[in-house]
């Protein structure tokens, strides 16, 4: 398949491209597009064949449901059985934006889109290209992240091209995304709203609007008997090809500790990488040292994390050691992704270990 690749700088100058993309979606084809979180791989959410194509383009297990993207809040009433007060308050506070809400679905939403579930995840993205594409196409867009299953989500069009060129009809290049990690998912089908996947919209931000919010225990613990409510969270996503470990402890000890670990692995003949920050980058001695951003602004870390993980795949490092990034607004979401990429391998360094 020949994939059309189009650049959009300003939505106002790109209506012809967006209409072409809309025609592809209406005809059951697939279009990758930027959102404020990560790039999405879109198809008509109400067309089972289109969702089938999404699963095969990604190589994704078909029990892993897709998020349905809408361009106006009122669309939710066409797709779900009940919108209660808490849902309305959250939609009012955070839509358009990086929050996905899970509702009980109406029959119009095919099981192929929801991975066989009676619930549907819905999000109204704030990225101008995404909004305009949904509105002009006239379809609701089912869109998982536009990566091959198991790879880090794409944060620039080049990542989508690497994974999807030749497999889908069109890729819209809208430049680098803003946030860099996927939306917060909140399940509204139980008594208490429950976070199924952490993201930019934090527990505190949600609780300020609706009161008590729970976190799905399966995303907090490494207990294999707990089954995550968001099926996608059970897969070892984002895992780089090399073995990634997170090193925790006081900053200077972490640097000394990582340098020691790197030295040992290099003595064994391995190629070794380090995920550092702008502040610490020059203090490591490894084959490759990549900065994930600055500690002064955790948004920079979220924005760079997936790019750095992809770069390590290309560099062919067999071992990667990463600093820990648990502080700041996005710390919880960043560590959720990093821990999964590391298969929960954490090395805790104390002064006496050095
Ligand atoms: O930021 C985002 O959410 C991006 C952009 C493109 O919008 N999309 C995204 O989609 O991350 P995806 O497919 O990579 O991740 C969707 C997650 C999966 O973990 C899936 O299991 C969960 O949402 N999910 C979807 N529908 C669900 C449902 N009905 N109940 C529980 N979890 C659901
Ligand atoms: Mg994904």
GROMACS .gro file of C-alpha atoms and ligand atoms in nm:
model
  388
    1UNK     CA    1   0.000   0.000   0.000
    2UNK     CA    2   0.125   0.348  -0.083
    3UNK     CA    3   0.096   0.572   0.222
    4UNK     CA    4   0.021   0.939   0.152
    5UNK     CA    5   0.227   1.164   0.382
    6UNK     CA    6   0.107   1.523   0.426
    7UNK     CA    7   0.248   1.804   0.644
    8UNK     CA    8   0.017   2.046   0.820
    9UNK     CA    9   0.159   2.359   0.982
   10UNK     CA   10  -0.161   2.559   1.017
   11UNK     CA   11  -0.505   2.399   1.007
   12UNK     CA   12  -0.648   2.702   0.824
   13UNK     CA   13  -0.426   2.629   0.523
   14UNK     CA   14  -0.496   2.255   0.524
   15UNK     CA   15  -0.866   2.203   0.467
   16UNK     CA   16  -0.803   2.021   0.137
   17UNK     CA   17  -0.570   1.772   0.309
   18UNK     CA   18  -0.812   1.723   0.599
   19UNK     CA   19  -1.100   1.662   0.359
   20UNK     CA   20  -0.893   1.404   0.171
   21UNK     CA   21  -0.819   1.237   0.507
   22UNK     CA   22  -1.189   1.256   0.596
   23UNK     CA   23  -1.282   1.082   0.270
   24UNK     CA   24  -1.035   0.803   0.348
   25UNK     CA   25  -1.189   0.756   0.694
   26UNK     CA   26  -1.546   0.757   0.556
   27UNK     CA   27  -1.444   0.490   0.307
   28UNK     CA   28  -1.313   0.267   0.589
   29UNK     CA   29  -0.943   0.354   0.548
   30UNK     CA   30  -0.682   0.447   0.809
   31UNK     CA   31  -0.523   0.787   0.877
   32UNK     CA   32  -0.258   0.864   1.141
   33UNK     CA   33  -0.285   1.211   1.292
   34UNK     CA   34  -0.134   1.419   1.575
   35UNK     CA   35  -0.312   1.473   1.907
   36UNK     CA   36  -0.189   1.672   2.209
   37UNK     CA   37  -0.073   1.347   2.377
   38UNK     CA   38   0.072   1.113   2.109
   39UNK     CA   39  -0.001   1.036   1.741
   40UNK     CA   40  -0.316   0.831   1.684
   41UNK     CA   41  -0.395   0.572   1.419
   42UNK     CA   42  -0.751   0.655   1.316
   43UNK     CA   43  -1.035   0.463   1.157
   44UNK     CA   44  -1.416   0.499   1.156
   45UNK     CA   45  -1.517   0.387   1.508
   46UNK     CA   46  -1.859   0.265   1.398
   47UNK     CA   47  -1.722   0.055   1.111
   48UNK     CA   48  -1.611  -0.289   1.233
   49UNK     CA   49  -1.398  -0.346   0.927
   50UNK     CA   50  -1.205  -0.025   0.992
   51UNK     CA   51  -1.132  -0.129   1.351
   52UNK     CA   52  -1.022  -0.469   1.220
   53UNK     CA   53  -0.772  -0.290   0.995
   54UNK     CA   54  -0.638  -0.090   1.290
   55UNK     CA   55  -0.563  -0.410   1.486
   56UNK     CA   56  -0.382  -0.566   1.193
   57UNK     CA   57  -0.182  -0.252   1.104
   58UNK     CA   58  -0.059  -0.233   1.465
   59UNK     CA   59  -0.024  -0.606   1.518
   60UNK     CA   60  -0.240  -0.549   1.827
   61UNK     CA   61  -0.430  -0.821   2.014
   62UNK     CA   62  -0.799  -0.775   1.933
   63UNK     CA   63  -0.907  -0.790   2.300
   64UNK     CA   64  -0.739  -0.453   2.357
   65UNK     CA   65  -1.010  -0.188   2.304
   66UNK     CA   66  -0.973   0.137   2.109
   67UNK     CA   67  -1.044   0.492   2.228
   68UNK     CA   68  -1.319   0.672   2.033
   69UNK     CA   69  -1.232   1.036   1.955
   70UNK     CA   70  -1.507   1.297   1.924
   71UNK     CA   71  -1.503   1.667   1.830
   72UNK     CA   72  -1.796   1.794   2.037
   73UNK     CA   73  -1.916   1.701   2.385
   74UNK     CA   74  -2.273   1.629   2.276
   75UNK     CA   75  -2.148   1.337   2.060
   76UNK     CA   76  -2.107   1.136   2.378
   77UNK     CA   77  -2.487   1.094   2.403
   78UNK     CA   78  -2.493   0.907   2.072
   79UNK     CA   79  -2.233   0.657   2.189
   80UNK     CA   80  -2.306   0.583   2.555
   81UNK     CA   81  -2.601   0.472   2.767
   82UNK     CA   82  -2.572   0.715   3.055
   83UNK     CA   83  -2.387   1.040   3.125
   84UNK     CA   84  -2.413   1.112   3.498
   85UNK     CA   85  -2.326   1.431   3.691
   86UNK     CA   86  -1.967   1.326   3.757
   87UNK     CA   87  -1.913   1.258   3.388
   88UNK     CA   88  -2.059   1.598   3.299
   89UNK     CA   89  -1.834   1.774   3.550
   90UNK     CA   90  -1.523   1.599   3.418
   91UNK     CA   91  -1.617   1.667   3.055
   92UNK     CA   92  -1.674   2.032   3.142
   93UNK     CA   93  -1.343   2.062   3.329
   94UNK     CA   94  -1.110   1.868   3.098
   95UNK     CA   95  -1.255   1.835   2.748
   96UNK     CA   96  -1.115   1.903   2.502
   97UNK     CA   97  -0.796   1.762   2.652
   98UNK     CA   98  -0.590   1.460   2.758
   99UNK     CA   99  -0.865   1.278   2.951
  100UNK     CA  100  -1.037   0.957   2.832
  101UNK     CA  101  -1.361   0.855   3.003
  102UNK     CA  102  -1.501   0.499   3.005
  103UNK     CA  103  -1.883   0.465   2.984
  104UNK     CA  104  -2.134   0.184   2.920
  105UNK     CA  105  -2.168   0.167   2.543
  106UNK     CA  106  -2.475   0.188   2.322
  107UNK     CA  107  -2.531  -0.085   2.060
  108UNK     CA  108  -2.420   0.152   1.782
  109UNK     CA  109  -2.056   0.106   1.897
  110UNK     CA  110  -1.935  -0.227   1.756
  111UNK     CA  111  -1.765  -0.484   1.980
  112UNK     CA  112  -1.473  -0.485   1.737
  113UNK     CA  113  -1.398  -0.128   1.852
  114UNK     CA  114  -1.436  -0.207   2.225
  115UNK     CA  115  -1.245  -0.534   2.217
  116UNK     CA  116  -1.561  -0.723   2.308
  117UNK     CA  117  -1.639  -0.505   2.614
  118UNK     CA  118  -1.978  -0.350   2.696
  119UNK     CA  119  -1.799  -0.026   2.777
  120UNK     CA  120  -1.645   0.235   2.548
  121UNK     CA  121  -1.356   0.476   2.610
  122UNK     CA  122  -1.415   0.827   2.475
  123UNK     CA  123  -1.188   1.126   2.440
  124UNK     CA  124  -1.222   1.475   2.293
  125UNK     CA  125  -0.870   1.577   2.193
  126UNK     CA  126  -0.762   1.943   2.197
  127UNK     CA  127  -0.508   1.932   1.912
  128UNK     CA  128  -0.639   2.156   1.630
  129UNK     CA  129  -0.556   1.899   1.358
  130UNK     CA  130  -0.735   1.619   1.547
  131UNK     CA  131  -1.039   1.836   1.620
  132UNK     CA  132  -1.071   1.959   1.263
  133UNK     CA  133  -1.022   1.610   1.119
  134UNK     CA  134  -1.297   1.459   1.336
  135UNK     CA  135  -1.535   1.750   1.271
  136UNK     CA  136  -1.482   1.764   0.893
  137UNK     CA  137  -1.483   1.387   0.838
  138UNK     CA  138  -1.816   1.353   1.017
  139UNK     CA  139  -1.708   1.020   1.168
  140UNK     CA  140  -1.608   0.928   1.522
  141UNK     CA  141  -1.247   0.823   1.506
  142UNK     CA  142  -1.127   0.509   1.685
  143UNK     CA  143  -0.758   0.570   1.744
  144UNK     CA  144  -0.498   0.383   1.942
  145UNK     CA  145  -0.148   0.524   1.953
  146UNK     CA  146   0.002   0.498   1.602
  147UNK     CA  147   0.291   0.264   1.693
  148UNK     CA  148   0.342  -0.101   1.618
  149UNK     CA  149   0.210  -0.291   1.921
  150UNK     CA  150   0.481  -0.311   2.190
  151UNK     CA  151   0.684  -0.010   2.069
  152UNK     CA  152   0.680   0.331   2.238
  153UNK     CA  153   0.397   0.562   2.126
  154UNK     CA  154   0.491   0.805   1.847
  155UNK     CA  155   0.554   1.166   1.946
  156UNK     CA  156   0.666   1.288   1.601
  157UNK     CA  157   0.548   1.188   1.252
  158UNK     CA  158   0.884   1.021   1.181
  159UNK     CA  159   0.803   0.757   1.447
  160UNK     CA  160   0.470   0.688   1.274
  161UNK     CA  161   0.646   0.662   0.938
  162UNK     CA  162   0.893   0.410   1.087
  163UNK     CA  163   0.611   0.189   1.215
  164UNK     CA  164   0.324   0.243   0.968
  165UNK     CA  165   0.460   0.342   0.626
  166UNK     CA  166   0.306   0.110   0.365
  167UNK     CA  167   0.051  -0.027   0.616
  168UNK     CA  168  -0.205   0.259   0.627
  169UNK     CA  169  -0.358   0.506   0.379
  170UNK     CA  170  -0.231   0.837   0.512
  171UNK     CA  171  -0.006   0.998   0.772
  172UNK     CA  172  -0.066   1.361   0.871
  173UNK     CA  173   0.256   1.522   0.996
  174UNK     CA  174   0.155   1.795   1.238
  175UNK     CA  175   0.497   1.828   1.403
  176UNK     CA  176   0.592   1.720   1.755
  177UNK     CA  177   0.304   1.653   1.997
  178UNK     CA  178   0.274   1.859   2.317
  179UNK     CA  179   0.253   1.623   2.614
  180UNK     CA  180   0.426   1.310   2.487
  181UNK     CA  181   0.252   1.046   2.700
  182UNK     CA  182  -0.098   0.907   2.649
  183UNK     CA  183  -0.419   1.044   2.804
  184UNK     CA  184  -0.535   0.971   3.158
  185UNK     CA  185  -0.808   0.704   3.145
  186UNK     CA  186  -1.088   0.720   3.404
  187UNK     CA  187  -1.351   0.448   3.436
  188UNK     CA  188  -1.693   0.593   3.520
  189UNK     CA  189  -1.887   0.266   3.517
  190UNK     CA  190  -1.843   0.185   3.890
  191UNK     CA  191  -1.941   0.374   4.208
  192UNK     CA  192  -1.616   0.571   4.233
  193UNK     CA  193  -1.434   0.713   3.928
  194UNK     CA  194  -1.120   0.502   3.886
  195UNK     CA  195  -0.795   0.587   3.709
  196UNK     CA  196  -0.704   0.301   3.475
  197UNK     CA  197  -0.401   0.475   3.322
  198UNK     CA  198  -0.223   0.780   3.469
  199UNK     CA  199  -0.150   1.079   3.247
  200UNK     CA  200  -0.131   1.458   3.239
  201UNK     CA  201  -0.465   1.492   3.424
  202UNK     CA  202  -0.367   1.380   3.775
  203UNK     CA  203  -0.568   1.223   4.059
  204UNK     CA  204  -0.561   1.556   4.245
  205UNK     CA  205  -0.692   1.746   3.943
  206UNK     CA  206  -0.976   1.494   3.908
  207UNK     CA  207  -1.056   1.498   4.281
  208UNK     CA  208  -1.078   1.878   4.277
  209UNK     CA  209  -1.372   1.835   4.038
  210UNK     CA  210  -1.555   1.518   4.147
  211UNK     CA  211  -1.432   1.426   4.497
  212UNK     CA  212  -1.296   1.079   4.570
  213UNK     CA  213  -1.114   0.905   4.285
  214UNK     CA  214  -0.957   0.558   4.304
  215UNK     CA  215  -0.658   0.416   4.119
  216UNK     CA  216  -0.686   0.069   3.964
  217UNK     CA  217  -0.462  -0.135   4.202
  218UNK     CA  218  -0.336  -0.339   3.910
  219UNK     CA  219  -0.140  -0.040   3.774
  220UNK     CA  220   0.031   0.023   4.108
  221UNK     CA  221   0.164  -0.319   4.193
  222UNK     CA  222   0.364  -0.586   4.023
  223UNK     CA  223   0.118  -0.850   4.139
  224UNK     CA  224   0.048  -1.069   3.836
  225UNK     CA  225  -0.280  -1.193   3.989
  226UNK     CA  226  -0.430  -0.842   3.958
  227UNK     CA  227  -0.590  -0.791   3.618
  228UNK     CA  228  -0.583  -0.429   3.497
  229UNK     CA  229  -0.925  -0.288   3.398
  230UNK     CA  230  -0.770  -0.122   3.092
  231UNK     CA  231  -0.674  -0.434   2.895
  232UNK     CA  232  -0.385  -0.250   2.727
  233UNK     CA  233  -0.209  -0.204   3.061
  234UNK     CA  234  -0.140  -0.578   3.092
  235UNK     CA  235   0.088  -0.587   2.790
  236UNK     CA  236   0.459  -0.515   2.829
  237UNK     CA  237   0.440  -0.194   2.631
  238UNK     CA  238   0.724   0.040   2.551
  239UNK     CA  239   0.990  -0.219   2.622
  240UNK     CA  240   1.315  -0.124   2.450
  241UNK     CA  241   1.522  -0.402   2.295
  242UNK     CA  242   1.797  -0.366   2.556
  243UNK     CA  243   1.744  -0.450   2.924
  244UNK     CA  244   1.632  -0.131   3.097
  245UNK     CA  245   1.677  -0.076   3.473
  246UNK     CA  246   1.572   0.227   3.677
  247UNK     CA  247   1.820   0.339   3.940
  248UNK     CA  248   1.683   0.518   4.246
  249UNK     CA  249   1.847   0.693   4.539
  250UNK     CA  250   2.009   1.027   4.627
  251UNK     CA  251   2.130   1.206   4.312
  252UNK     CA  252   2.507   1.179   4.358
  253UNK     CA  253   2.481   0.816   4.468
  254UNK     CA  254   2.268   0.737   4.162
  255UNK     CA  255   2.529   0.885   3.931
  256UNK     CA  256   2.815   0.697   4.099
  257UNK     CA  257   2.605   0.380   4.107
  258UNK     CA  258   2.506   0.396   3.741
  259UNK     CA  259   2.865   0.462   3.637
  260UNK     CA  260   2.970   0.151   3.831
  261UNK     CA  261   2.697  -0.064   3.672
  262UNK     CA  262   2.788   0.067   3.328
  263UNK     CA  263   3.156  -0.007   3.383
  264UNK     CA  264   3.084  -0.366   3.487
  265UNK     CA  265   2.863  -0.431   3.182
  266UNK     CA  266   3.115  -0.271   2.946
  267UNK     CA  267   3.391  -0.488   3.095
  268UNK     CA  268   3.171  -0.786   3.004
  269UNK     CA  269   3.174  -0.659   2.644
  270UNK     CA  270   2.825  -0.509   2.626
  271UNK     CA  271   2.714  -0.181   2.472
  272UNK     CA  272   2.556   0.027   2.747
  273UNK     CA  273   2.336   0.339   2.753
  274UNK     CA  274   2.218   0.584   3.019
  275UNK     CA  275   1.898   0.790   3.038
  276UNK     CA  276   2.005   1.107   3.216
  277UNK     CA  277   1.888   1.469   3.243
  278UNK     CA  278   2.033   1.793   3.108
  279UNK     CA  279   2.175   1.853   3.457
  280UNK     CA  280   2.354   1.516   3.489
  281UNK     CA  281   2.433   1.416   3.129
  282UNK     CA  282   2.799   1.515   3.138
  283UNK     CA  283   2.866   1.312   3.456
  284UNK     CA  284   2.818   0.969   3.296
  285UNK     CA  285   3.065   0.752   3.111
  286UNK     CA  286   2.875   0.510   2.885
  287UNK     CA  287   2.858   0.420   2.516
  288UNK     CA  288   2.556   0.649   2.481
  289UNK     CA  289   2.413   0.903   2.725
  290UNK     CA  290   2.078   1.055   2.625
  291UNK     CA  291   1.902   1.330   2.816
  292UNK     CA  292   1.529   1.298   2.878
  293UNK     CA  293   1.499   1.670   2.957
  294UNK     CA  294   1.551   1.897   3.253
  295UNK     CA  295   1.458   1.836   3.617
  296UNK     CA  296   1.331   2.196   3.625
  297UNK     CA  297   1.041   2.100   3.399
  298UNK     CA  298   0.896   1.749   3.401
  299UNK     CA  299   0.695   1.830   3.087
  300UNK     CA  300   1.024   1.813   2.896
  301UNK     CA  301   1.082   1.460   3.032
  302UNK     CA  302   0.735   1.341   2.931
  303UNK     CA  303   0.782   1.492   2.585
  304UNK     CA  304   1.122   1.323   2.529
  305UNK     CA  305   1.081   0.985   2.701
  306UNK     CA  306   0.945   0.778   2.409
  307UNK     CA  307   1.187   0.937   2.164
  308UNK     CA  308   1.479   0.840   2.389
  309UNK     CA  309   1.352   0.480   2.422
  310UNK     CA  310   1.320   0.456   2.043
  311UNK     CA  311   1.672   0.598   2.000
  312UNK     CA  312   1.817   0.329   2.224
  313UNK     CA  313   1.659   0.062   2.001
  314UNK     CA  314   1.845   0.211   1.704
  315UNK     CA  315   2.173   0.244   1.893
  316UNK     CA  316   2.164  -0.124   1.984
  317UNK     CA  317   2.249  -0.090   2.353
  318UNK     CA  318   2.214  -0.423   2.534
  319UNK     CA  319   2.180  -0.259   2.877
  320UNK     CA  320   2.023   0.077   2.962
  321UNK     CA  321   2.026   0.243   3.305
  322UNK     CA  322   1.783   0.526   3.374
  323UNK     CA  323   1.756   0.786   3.644
  324UNK     CA  324   1.420   0.790   3.821
  325UNK     CA  325   1.165   1.067   3.745
  326UNK     CA  326   0.905   1.043   4.017
  327UNK     CA  327   0.884   1.412   4.111
  328UNK     CA  328   0.667   1.686   3.966
  329UNK     CA  329   0.325   1.707   3.806
  330UNK     CA  330   0.389   1.428   3.558
  331UNK     CA  331   0.613   1.212   3.778
  332UNK     CA  332   0.349   0.948   3.849
  333UNK     CA  333   0.256   0.906   3.481
  334UNK     CA  334   0.619   0.911   3.365
  335UNK     CA  335   0.719   0.645   3.618
  336UNK     CA  336   0.417   0.430   3.522
  337UNK     CA  337   0.547   0.418   3.163
  338UNK     CA  338   0.915   0.389   3.257
  339UNK     CA  339   0.849   0.105   3.505
  340UNK     CA  340   0.660  -0.088   3.240
  341UNK     CA  341   0.938  -0.027   2.989
  342UNK     CA  342   1.180  -0.160   3.252
  343UNK     CA  343   0.963  -0.463   3.335
  344UNK     CA  344   0.962  -0.312   3.690
  345UNK     CA  345   1.340  -0.361   3.728
  346UNK     CA  346   1.443  -0.105   3.992
  347UNK     CA  347   1.783  -0.083   4.158
  348UNK     CA  348   1.781   0.111   4.483
  349UNK     CA  349   2.117   0.262   4.568
  350UNK     CA  350   2.207   0.369   4.919
  351UNK     CA  351   2.526   0.537   5.030
  352UNK     CA  352   2.669   0.218   5.181
  353UNK     CA  353   2.635   0.035   4.845
  354UNK     CA  354   2.886   0.259   4.673
  355LIG     O1  355  -0.367   0.976   2.446
  355LIG     C1  356  -0.427   0.878   2.406
  355LIG     O2  357  -0.517   0.823   2.473
  355LIG     C2  358  -0.390   0.820   2.270
  355LIG     C3  359  -0.429   0.922   2.162
  355LIG     C4  360  -0.407   0.873   2.023
  355LIG     O3  361  -0.561   0.961   2.183
  355LIG     N1  362  -0.450   0.693   2.248
  355LIG     C5  363  -0.409   0.581   2.309
  355LIG     O4  364  -0.475   0.468   2.268
  355LIG     O5  365  -0.323   0.579   2.393
  355LIG     P1  366  -0.420   0.321   2.299
  355LIG     O6  367  -0.510   0.233   2.219
  355LIG     O7  368  -0.276   0.312   2.270
  355LIG     O8  369  -0.450   0.298   2.448
  355LIG     C6  370  -0.585   0.284   2.489
  355LIG     C7  371  -0.592   0.225   2.625
  355LIG     C8  372  -0.558   0.078   2.628
  355LIG     O9  373  -0.485   0.049   2.745
  355LIG     C9  374  -0.696   0.014   2.635
  355LIG    O10  375  -0.694  -0.111   2.696
  355LIG    C10  376  -0.775   0.115   2.716
  355LIG    O11  377  -0.729   0.237   2.667
  355LIG     N2  378  -0.920   0.110   2.689
  355LIG    C11  379  -0.985   0.139   2.574
  355LIG     N3  380  -1.117   0.115   2.586
  355LIG    C12  381  -1.137   0.073   2.713
  355LIG    C13  382  -1.253   0.031   2.787
  355LIG     N4  383  -1.373   0.028   2.732
  355LIG     N5  384  -1.235  -0.008   2.913
  355LIG    C14  385  -1.112  -0.006   2.971
  355LIG     N6  386  -1.000   0.032   2.905
  355LIG    C15  387  -1.012   0.070   2.778
  356LIG    MG1  388  -0.085   0.255   2.282
   0.00000   0.00000   0.00000
